[in-house]
Short mmCIF file of C-alpha atoms in Angstrom, two decimals:
data_model
loop_
_atom_site.label_atom_id
_atom_site.label_comp_id
_atom_site.label_asym_id
_atom_site.label_seq_id
_atom_site.Cartn_x
_atom_site.Cartn_y
_atom_site.Cartn_z
CA MET A 1 108.90 84.53 83.86
CA THR A 2 109.60 87.78 85.71
CA THR A 3 112.75 89.82 85.31
CA TYR A 4 112.90 91.37 88.79
CA THR A 5 112.74 89.84 92.26
CA ALA A 6 109.85 90.77 94.56
CA ARG A 7 111.25 90.82 98.08
CA PRO A 8 109.17 89.72 101.08
CA ILE A 9 109.58 91.20 104.53
CA ALA A 10 112.79 89.73 105.98
CA PRO A 11 112.49 87.05 108.70
CA ASP A 12 114.34 89.12 111.34
CA VAL A 13 111.97 92.05 110.72
CA LEU A 14 108.97 89.72 110.96
CA GLU A 15 110.15 88.60 114.41
CA GLU A 16 110.09 92.22 115.56
CA LEU A 17 106.73 93.00 113.94
CA ARG A 18 105.18 89.96 115.64
CA VAL A 19 105.93 91.64 118.98
CA THR A 20 105.56 95.37 118.26
CA ASP A 21 104.80 96.93 114.88
CA ASP A 22 106.45 100.01 113.39
CA ALA A 23 103.75 102.25 114.90
CA GLY A 24 104.62 100.94 118.39
CA ARG A 25 101.50 98.78 118.77
CA PRO A 26 101.50 95.18 120.00
CA CYS A 27 100.79 92.52 117.38
CA ALA A 28 97.17 91.31 117.50
CA ALA A 29 96.80 87.92 115.83
CA TYR A 30 93.54 86.49 114.53
CA THR A 31 92.38 83.51 112.50
CA ALA A 32 91.70 84.19 108.83
CA GLU A 33 88.14 82.98 108.38
CA GLU A 34 87.81 83.22 104.62
CA GLY A 35 91.48 83.70 103.77
CA GLY A 36 92.75 85.91 100.99
CA GLU A 37 94.73 88.38 103.11
CA PRO A 38 97.87 89.28 101.10
CA LEU A 39 100.70 88.00 103.30
CA ARG A 40 103.93 89.99 102.92
CA CYS A 41 106.03 87.35 104.67
CA CYS A 42 105.51 84.68 102.02
CA LEU A 43 103.96 86.77 99.20
CA ARG A 44 100.78 84.72 98.87
CA PRO A 45 97.16 84.97 100.03
CA ALA A 46 96.29 83.59 103.46
CA ARG A 47 94.38 80.33 103.59
CA PRO A 48 91.26 79.90 105.74
CA GLY A 49 92.23 78.98 109.29
CA GLU A 50 95.74 80.47 109.23
CA ARG A 51 96.80 82.74 112.08
CA VAL A 52 97.61 86.19 110.69
CA ALA A 53 98.08 89.75 111.91
CA LEU A 54 97.62 93.18 110.39
CA VAL A 55 100.58 95.33 111.44
CA SER A 56 102.05 98.69 110.60
CA TYR A 57 105.27 98.45 108.59
CA ALA A 58 107.81 101.13 107.60
CA PRO A 59 109.87 99.53 104.81
CA LEU A 60 111.89 102.60 103.86
CA ARG A 61 112.79 103.32 107.50
CA ARG A 62 114.08 99.80 107.94
CA TRP A 63 116.02 99.86 104.64
CA ALA A 64 117.50 103.24 105.62
CA ALA A 65 118.62 101.93 109.02
CA ALA A 66 120.45 99.08 107.29
CA THR A 67 122.09 101.27 104.62
CA GLY A 68 122.69 104.56 106.43
CA ALA A 69 120.21 106.46 104.24
CA ALA A 70 118.12 109.31 105.66
CA PRO A 71 114.69 109.35 103.99
CA GLY A 72 113.37 112.19 106.14
CA ALA A 73 109.76 113.01 105.30
CA TYR A 74 109.52 110.10 102.84
CA ASP A 75 109.52 107.65 105.74
CA GLU A 76 106.06 106.11 105.36
CA GLN A 77 104.42 103.33 107.27
CA GLY A 78 101.34 101.41 106.36
CA PRO A 79 99.36 98.25 106.93
CA VAL A 80 100.59 94.78 105.95
CA PHE A 81 99.36 91.27 106.70
CA ILE A 82 101.83 88.71 108.03
CA HIS A 83 101.67 85.23 109.51
CA ALA A 84 101.23 85.65 113.26
CA GLY A 85 103.87 83.09 114.23
CA ALA A 86 107.31 82.29 112.88
CA GLY A 87 106.54 78.57 112.65
CA GLU A 88 103.51 79.34 110.49
CA CYS A 89 105.49 80.74 107.56
CA ALA A 90 108.19 79.15 105.45
CA GLY A 91 108.65 82.29 103.36
CA PRO A 92 107.99 82.51 99.62
CA ARG A 93 107.62 79.22 97.76
CA ALA A 94 110.80 78.27 95.91
CA GLY A 95 110.37 78.62 92.16
CA ALA A 96 107.23 80.74 92.44
CA GLU A 97 106.79 82.68 89.22
CA GLY A 98 105.20 86.05 88.65
CA TYR A 99 104.73 89.05 90.86
CA PRO A 100 102.61 88.68 93.98
CA PHE A 101 99.12 90.14 94.29
CA ALA A 102 99.05 90.99 90.57
CA ARG A 103 95.31 91.15 89.98
CA PRO A 104 94.61 92.58 86.50
CA GLY A 105 92.82 95.92 86.75
CA ALA A 106 94.13 96.71 90.25
CA LEU A 107 95.91 100.02 90.71
CA ARG A 108 99.41 100.16 92.17
CA THR A 109 101.88 102.94 92.83
CA VAL A 110 105.43 102.16 91.78
CA ARG A 111 107.62 104.52 93.84
CA ARG A 112 111.30 105.00 93.10
CA TYR A 113 113.85 105.84 95.77
CA ASP A 114 117.50 106.85 95.52
CA ALA A 115 120.34 105.64 97.74
CA ALA A 116 119.60 108.44 100.23
CA GLY A 117 116.00 107.24 100.61
CA ARG A 118 114.38 110.16 98.76
CA ILE A 119 111.63 109.69 96.19
CA VAL A 120 113.02 110.29 92.72
CA GLY A 121 109.90 109.42 90.79
CA GLY A 122 107.02 107.10 90.55
CA ARG A 123 104.06 106.12 88.49
CA LEU A 124 100.60 104.70 88.67
CA LEU A 125 100.26 101.22 87.22
CA GLU A 126 96.96 99.66 86.32
CA ILE A 127 97.89 96.01 86.26
CA PRO A 128 97.29 94.71 82.72
CA GLN A 129 96.11 91.21 81.79
CA ALA A 130 99.77 90.31 81.18
CA ALA A 131 100.64 91.37 84.72
CA GLY A 132 104.25 90.21 84.67
CA GLU A 133 104.98 92.13 81.50
CA GLY A 134 103.35 95.24 82.95
CA PHE A 135 105.44 95.10 86.12
CA ASP A 136 108.60 94.29 84.13
CA ARG A 137 108.06 97.43 82.01
CA ALA A 138 107.45 99.58 85.10
CA PHE A 139 110.59 98.27 86.83
CA ALA A 140 112.72 98.58 83.69
CA GLU A 141 111.55 102.18 83.35
CA ALA A 142 112.40 102.83 87.01
CA PHE A 143 115.88 101.28 86.88
CA ALA A 144 116.70 103.03 83.60
CA ASP A 145 117.31 106.01 85.90
CA PRO A 146 120.75 105.37 87.45
CA GLU A 147 119.69 107.19 90.63
CA VAL A 148 117.04 104.60 91.48
CA ALA A 149 118.21 102.16 94.17
CA LEU A 150 114.92 100.49 94.99
CA VAL A 151 111.24 100.50 94.12
CA HIS A 152 108.24 100.02 96.39
CA VAL A 153 104.91 98.74 95.13
CA ARG A 154 101.83 99.81 97.08
CA ALA A 155 98.11 99.36 96.62
CA VAL A 156 96.30 102.56 95.75
CA GLU A 157 93.07 101.57 97.50
CA TYR A 158 94.43 101.13 101.04
CA GLY A 159 98.04 102.30 100.78
CA CYS A 160 99.30 98.85 101.74
CA PHE A 161 102.92 98.06 100.98
CA HIS A 162 102.99 95.03 98.66
CA PHE A 163 106.66 94.35 97.94
CA GLU A 164 110.06 95.85 97.19
CA VAL A 165 112.34 95.43 94.20
CA ARG A 166 115.99 96.43 94.44
CA ARG A 167 118.33 97.41 91.63
CA PRO A 168 119.48 94.21 89.93
#
């Protein structure tokens, strides 16, 4: 059982990304041949034959727009996979346990942001065999700092945004 909630990309944001991504490019859908693409809309790997898209996503920019924060230079965007059509994704499976895309040995950055959208710390996490426990420790460490409002998890290899955790 995990202590923190991994948040997928919100449905209203997905609607926008399926038209134009956060880099201003049109969405280009394709069929996942082998599957395995880490879908940020439902926090699971794509299955062979599903229609998906690789889009540019700026999670901090979108959070800042909703909260009035001003992240300035910390406003990053990066690649994420999503289902190409709204009817193709029901969101995360109810009752799903564990953190998504938690492959033991993979490297993740765990970046901490304050309420103004500025980075206030971070760490590198090599996902241990007990992946949930490793993430729980990293998030507990992050939220022990009262300044931390949210945490972003990204892959080191490609810089992909994986998911967000907000202060409980």
